[in-house]
Every structure is written in C-alpha cells, then in structure tokens.
Coordinates of C-alpha atoms in Angstrom, one line a residue:
Q1 CA -8.7 -20.7 49.5
G2 CA -5.2 -20.7 48.0
F3 CA -6.7 -21.6 44.6
F4 CA -9.2 -18.8 44.8
N5 CA -6.5 -16.3 45.7
D6 CA -3.9 -17.6 43.1
P7 CA -3.2 -14.7 40.6
R8 CA -2.8 -17.4 37.9
K9 CA -6.6 -18.0 38.2
P10 CA -6.7 -21.8 38.0
F11 CA -10.5 -21.8 38.1
L12 CA -10.9 -19.4 35.1
N13 CA -12.3 -21.2 32.0
R14 CA -9.9 -19.5 29.7
V15 CA -11.5 -21.0 26.5
L16 CA -14.8 -19.2 27.2
S17 CA -14.0 -16.5 29.7
G18 CA -10.4 -15.6 29.1
L19 CA -9.8 -12.5 27.0
Y20 CA -6.6 -12.2 25.1
S21 CA -5.0 -10.0 22.4
P22 CA -5.3 -12.0 19.1
G23 CA -2.2 -10.5 17.5
S24 CA -1.5 -11.7 14.0
T25 CA -4.1 -14.4 14.1
V26 CA -6.5 -11.7 12.7
K27 CA -4.5 -11.3 9.6
P28 CA -6.3 -14.0 7.5
F29 CA -9.6 -12.2 8.1
L30 CA -8.2 -8.8 7.1
G31 CA -6.6 -10.4 4.0
L32 CA -10.0 -11.9 3.1
A33 CA -11.7 -8.6 3.6
A34 CA -9.2 -6.8 1.4
L35 CA -9.6 -9.4 -1.4
H36 CA -13.4 -9.2 -1.2
E37 CA -13.3 -5.4 -1.3
D38 CA -11.1 -5.5 -4.4
L39 CA -8.4 -3.5 -2.6
I40 CA -5.9 -6.3 -3.5
T41 CA -5.7 -9.4 -5.7
E42 CA -3.4 -12.4 -5.4
N43 CA -1.0 -10.5 -7.6
T44 CA -0.8 -7.3 -5.5
R45 CA 2.8 -6.7 -4.3
I46 CA 3.8 -4.3 -1.5
M47 CA 7.4 -3.6 -0.6
S48 CA 8.3 -4.4 3.0
T49 CA 11.3 -2.5 4.3
G50 CA 10.7 -3.2 7.9
R51 CA 8.8 0.0 8.8
I52 CA 6.2 2.5 7.7
E53 CA 6.6 6.2 8.5
V54 CA 3.7 8.6 9.0
P55 CA 4.7 12.2 8.7
N56 CA 4.2 14.5 11.7
R57 CA 2.8 17.8 10.4
F58 CA 3.6 19.5 13.7
N59 CA 7.2 18.2 13.8
P60 CA 8.5 16.9 10.4
D61 CA 11.7 15.7 12.1
D62 CA 9.7 13.3 14.3
P63 CA 7.5 11.0 12.2
S64 CA 5.5 8.2 13.7
I65 CA 7.1 4.8 12.9
F66 CA 5.3 1.5 12.7
R67 CA 7.7 -1.4 12.6
D68 CA 7.7 -4.9 11.3
W69 CA 8.8 -7.8 13.5
R70 CA 11.6 -8.4 11.1
R71 CA 13.8 -5.3 11.3
E72 CA 15.2 -5.6 7.8
G73 CA 11.7 -6.2 6.3
H74 CA 10.5 -9.0 4.1
G75 CA 11.0 -7.6 0.6
I76 CA 8.4 -7.7 -2.1
T77 CA 5.3 -9.3 -0.5
D78 CA 2.0 -10.6 -1.7
I79 CA -1.0 -11.8 0.4
R80 CA 0.2 -15.4 0.6
H81 CA 3.7 -14.4 1.7
A82 CA 2.3 -11.7 4.0
I83 CA 0.2 -14.3 5.9
A84 CA 2.8 -17.0 5.9
D85 CA 5.6 -14.8 7.2
S86 CA 3.2 -12.5 9.2
V87 CA 4.4 -9.3 7.5
N88 CA 3.1 -6.4 9.6
T89 CA 3.8 -3.7 7.0
F90 CA 1.6 -5.4 4.4
F91 CA -1.3 -5.4 6.9
Y92 CA -0.7 -1.8 8.0
A93 CA -1.1 -1.0 4.3
I94 CA -4.3 -2.9 3.6
G95 CA -5.7 -1.9 7.0
G96 CA -5.1 1.8 7.0
G97 CA -3.7 2.6 3.6
W98 CA -0.1 3.5 2.6
Q99 CA 1.3 5.3 -0.4
R100 CA -0.7 4.0 -3.4
Q101 CA -2.4 1.2 -1.5
D102 CA -5.9 1.9 -0.3
G103 CA -6.8 0.5 3.1
L104 CA -10.0 -0.9 4.5
G105 CA -10.3 1.7 7.3
I106 CA -11.4 1.0 10.8
N107 CA -15.1 0.7 10.1
K108 CA -14.7 -2.0 7.5
I109 CA -12.1 -3.8 9.7
E110 CA -14.6 -3.9 12.6
K111 CA -17.4 -5.1 10.3
Y112 CA -15.5 -8.0 8.7
I113 CA -14.0 -9.1 12.0
A114 CA -17.4 -9.1 13.7
D115 CA -19.0 -10.9 10.8
F116 CA -16.8 -13.9 11.6
G117 CA -18.1 -13.9 15.2
I118 CA -15.0 -12.4 16.8
A119 CA -15.8 -10.4 19.9
Q120 CA -19.3 -11.9 19.6
K121 CA -20.7 -14.6 21.8
T122 CA -20.8 -18.0 20.2
G123 CA -23.9 -19.2 22.0
I124 CA -22.2 -22.2 23.6
D125 CA -24.4 -23.5 26.4
F126 CA -21.8 -23.7 29.1
G127 CA -20.8 -21.2 31.8
F128 CA -20.0 -17.6 31.4
E129 CA -18.9 -16.5 28.0
A130 CA -16.9 -13.2 27.7
L131 CA -17.6 -10.8 24.9
G132 CA -14.3 -9.1 23.9
T133 CA -13.5 -5.9 22.1
I134 CA -12.7 -4.8 18.6
P135 CA -11.0 -1.4 18.8
N136 CA -12.9 1.5 17.1
P137 CA -13.3 5.3 17.5
E138 CA -16.2 5.0 20.0
W139 CA -14.2 2.6 22.2
K140 CA -11.2 4.8 22.2
D141 CA -13.3 7.9 23.1
Q142 CA -14.6 6.0 26.1
V143 CA -11.2 4.6 27.3
F144 CA -8.6 7.3 26.6
D145 CA -8.4 10.9 27.7
D146 CA -7.4 11.8 24.2
G147 CA -10.1 9.9 22.3
T148 CA -9.0 11.0 18.8
W149 CA -8.8 8.1 16.4
R150 CA -5.6 8.3 14.4
L151 CA -4.2 6.4 11.4
G152 CA -1.7 4.7 13.7
D153 CA -4.6 3.3 15.7
T154 CA -5.9 1.6 12.6
Y155 CA -2.4 0.3 11.8
I156 CA -2.1 -1.4 15.2
T157 CA -5.6 -2.7 15.1
S158 CA -4.8 -4.3 11.7
I159 CA -2.2 -6.6 13.4
G160 CA -4.6 -7.6 16.2
Q161 CA -3.2 -5.3 19.0
F162 CA -4.2 -2.0 20.7
G163 CA -7.4 -2.8 22.6
F164 CA -8.2 -6.0 20.7
Q165 CA -9.6 -8.7 23.1
V166 CA -11.0 -12.1 22.0
T167 CA -11.7 -15.5 23.5
P168 CA -10.2 -18.8 22.3
I169 CA -13.7 -20.2 21.5
Q170 CA -14.4 -17.2 19.3
M171 CA -11.2 -17.7 17.3
T172 CA -11.9 -21.4 17.0
R173 CA -15.3 -20.7 15.6
A174 CA -14.0 -18.0 13.2
T175 CA -11.2 -20.3 12.0
A176 CA -13.7 -23.0 11.3
A177 CA -15.6 -20.5 9.2
L178 CA -12.4 -19.8 7.2
A179 CA -12.0 -23.6 6.7
N180 CA -15.6 -24.2 5.6
N181 CA -15.9 -21.1 3.3
G182 CA -18.1 -18.9 5.5
T183 CA -20.4 -21.0 7.8
L184 CA -20.4 -20.0 11.4
L185 CA -21.3 -22.9 13.6
Q186 CA -22.6 -22.7 17.2
P187 CA -20.3 -24.9 19.3
L188 CA -21.9 -27.9 20.9
L189 CA -20.8 -29.9 23.9
V190 CA -23.3 -32.7 23.5
Q191 CA -24.3 -34.1 20.1
G192 CA -27.4 -32.5 18.8
D193 CA -28.9 -30.4 16.0
T194 CA -26.3 -28.1 14.5
V195 CA -27.1 -24.4 14.5
S196 CA -25.3 -22.4 11.9
E197 CA -25.4 -19.1 10.0
S198 CA -23.5 -17.7 7.0
V199 CA -20.9 -15.0 7.3
D200 CA -22.7 -11.8 6.4
Q201 CA -20.6 -11.2 3.2
N202 CA -20.9 -13.0 -0.2
I203 CA -17.2 -13.8 -0.3
S204 CA -16.1 -15.9 -3.3
Q205 CA -14.8 -19.4 -3.1
S206 CA -11.5 -18.3 -4.8
D207 CA -10.9 -15.7 -2.0
Y208 CA -11.4 -18.3 0.7
T209 CA -9.1 -20.8 -1.2
L210 CA -6.4 -18.2 -1.5
I211 CA -6.4 -17.5 2.3
Q212 CA -6.5 -21.3 3.0
Q213 CA -3.4 -21.7 0.7
A214 CA -1.7 -18.9 2.5
M215 CA -2.3 -20.5 5.9
R216 CA -0.9 -23.8 4.5
D217 CA 2.2 -21.8 3.4
T218 CA 2.5 -20.6 7.0
V219 CA 3.1 -24.3 8.0
T220 CA 5.3 -25.3 5.0
K221 CA 7.5 -22.3 4.8
G222 CA 6.3 -19.6 7.2
T223 CA 6.2 -18.9 10.9
A224 CA 4.6 -22.3 11.9
R225 CA 7.1 -24.6 10.3
I226 CA 7.5 -26.4 13.6
I227 CA 4.1 -28.2 13.0
N228 CA 4.9 -29.2 9.5
I229 CA 4.8 -33.0 10.1
P230 CA 4.1 -35.8 7.7
E231 CA 1.3 -37.4 9.7
V232 CA -1.3 -34.7 9.1
T233 CA -1.7 -31.7 6.7
M234 CA -2.3 -28.6 8.7
T235 CA -2.8 -24.9 8.1
A236 CA -2.1 -22.2 10.6
K237 CA -1.6 -18.6 11.6
T238 CA 0.6 -17.6 14.4
G239 CA 0.1 -14.6 16.6
T240 CA 2.2 -12.8 19.2
A241 CA 0.8 -9.7 20.9
Q242 CA 2.6 -7.4 23.4
V243 CA 0.5 -6.8 26.5
G244 CA 0.9 -5.1 29.9
V245 CA 1.3 -1.6 30.9
N246 CA 4.8 -1.4 29.4
N247 CA 4.3 -4.2 26.8
E248 CA 6.4 -6.4 29.1
F249 CA 4.3 -9.6 28.5
Y250 CA 3.3 -11.5 25.4
N251 CA 0.2 -13.5 24.3
S252 CA 1.6 -16.1 21.9
W253 CA -0.8 -18.5 20.2
I254 CA -1.8 -20.2 17.0
I255 CA -5.0 -20.9 15.0
G256 CA -5.5 -23.4 12.2
F257 CA -7.3 -26.4 10.9
F258 CA -6.3 -29.8 9.4

C-alpha cells in the first residue's frame, strides 16, 4: 500500500507512460525543419545577445523579453553552434521569426515534430502508452482562459517548453530516425519482423548529415562534453525544461546515438 500511495510513483512505467517536457531535445528536429524549408542553410548566421525583445504595442516601455540560458548570449551563431551550445535565441528566430529571419510558425513546427513520431504512439506492444502534447492554438484555446496564440507562445514551444509533453520512448524512436536518415521504427521487445515507415518529408541526406554533425559537436565542444569519452563515439542533445506551477522544478535529460 505504501508503494501505491508513494507520490514518487514507483510503479509508473516512465518510459512508456511518463510525460515530460522535452526542453531543448526538440531543437535538432526544428533545425532539420528549417533546413528543409530553406529558411536557413549551414551558413546562416544569427547574432545571439542573450535575449529577444518583442515590442508591446499597448505599452512600448514594457516589451516581452525571451531570454537565452546564457545571459551574455553566444555571439554569432550558425545551426551547428546553436545545437551544440543549445542557443535559445537561434531557435526563437527559426521557430517564430525575428528581424530578417523568417520562422517556421507553429503549424509547421507541429507538423515536423509529429512527423518524427513525437506526441504519437509508437505502437510498442507493452502496457499503457501515453500520447503527449505538442502545443498549438487549438490546445491553448482549450486549456487557457485567454486562448489567444501569441508570438511568444511559438518562441517557447520552439525550445520544447510551454505545454510540450512527450514520453521517453517517443524521443528514443525520433532520435533513431535522426540517426538513420528518416526511418521510424516500431519498438520491439521480442525479436520479430521490423515494422517501419518513412518520415513524411523528403528531407535530403545533406540536411540529416548536418544535424548529425551538430549533435556530435554537442559532445565534443557543447553542452554534453561530459560524455566525450574515447571508448565510443557519441552524439547528443541535452534538454532542461522548467516545470511546475512556479517553474520550481526541472526536467533534465539527454537524447543521442552512438
């Protein structure tokens, strides 16, 4: 009875049924989407000063500010640097647009994320599999009293927060699709016939390779240097999302392949 009543939920299968904010682990997928949509190239540079300001037309003295995790910013940033060092302002820009940089917009963000099986059931034949949520205007309208979707909502969704909820098995499957250039595999517990499907976008090999290189940079010179060991060559993307009523808790995790 003590186990059943334990708030830490020891019987919860967190891999399949636990829902967590992905944080910056979604950034490789947004980067891939922006490359495929020709919004950026490997040579696109965006200046990171540590924040983006959105003017407040009702009160010009009180703009909305969206900060990077590094207060002083990261300087001139391209897609490889942005993934390796997890540059929030770069992904605000390619997600929602900023200055001369066009953004994907929330509809395309949702489409590309879902195409990689995130917030979708994997079909694994074991227990209860949770679904998850990709924030969008319809979701906000149902959840919030003020359901108006704003640019800031797109910005926060672009770094895997707001109402984003995913399961570890979904992120494992999606990461495998990054590694194998767009094939979504149904997870198997017992050896058998492999069931697979292609990501619903004709993304080029060069775009996949660039994202894979960026995830390798994350290990060699970015936020995941702690796993840069000689025994195995790994790629990664770290993610830390603030959760809780007052953002008092954190989901910190990592995706990758080797």
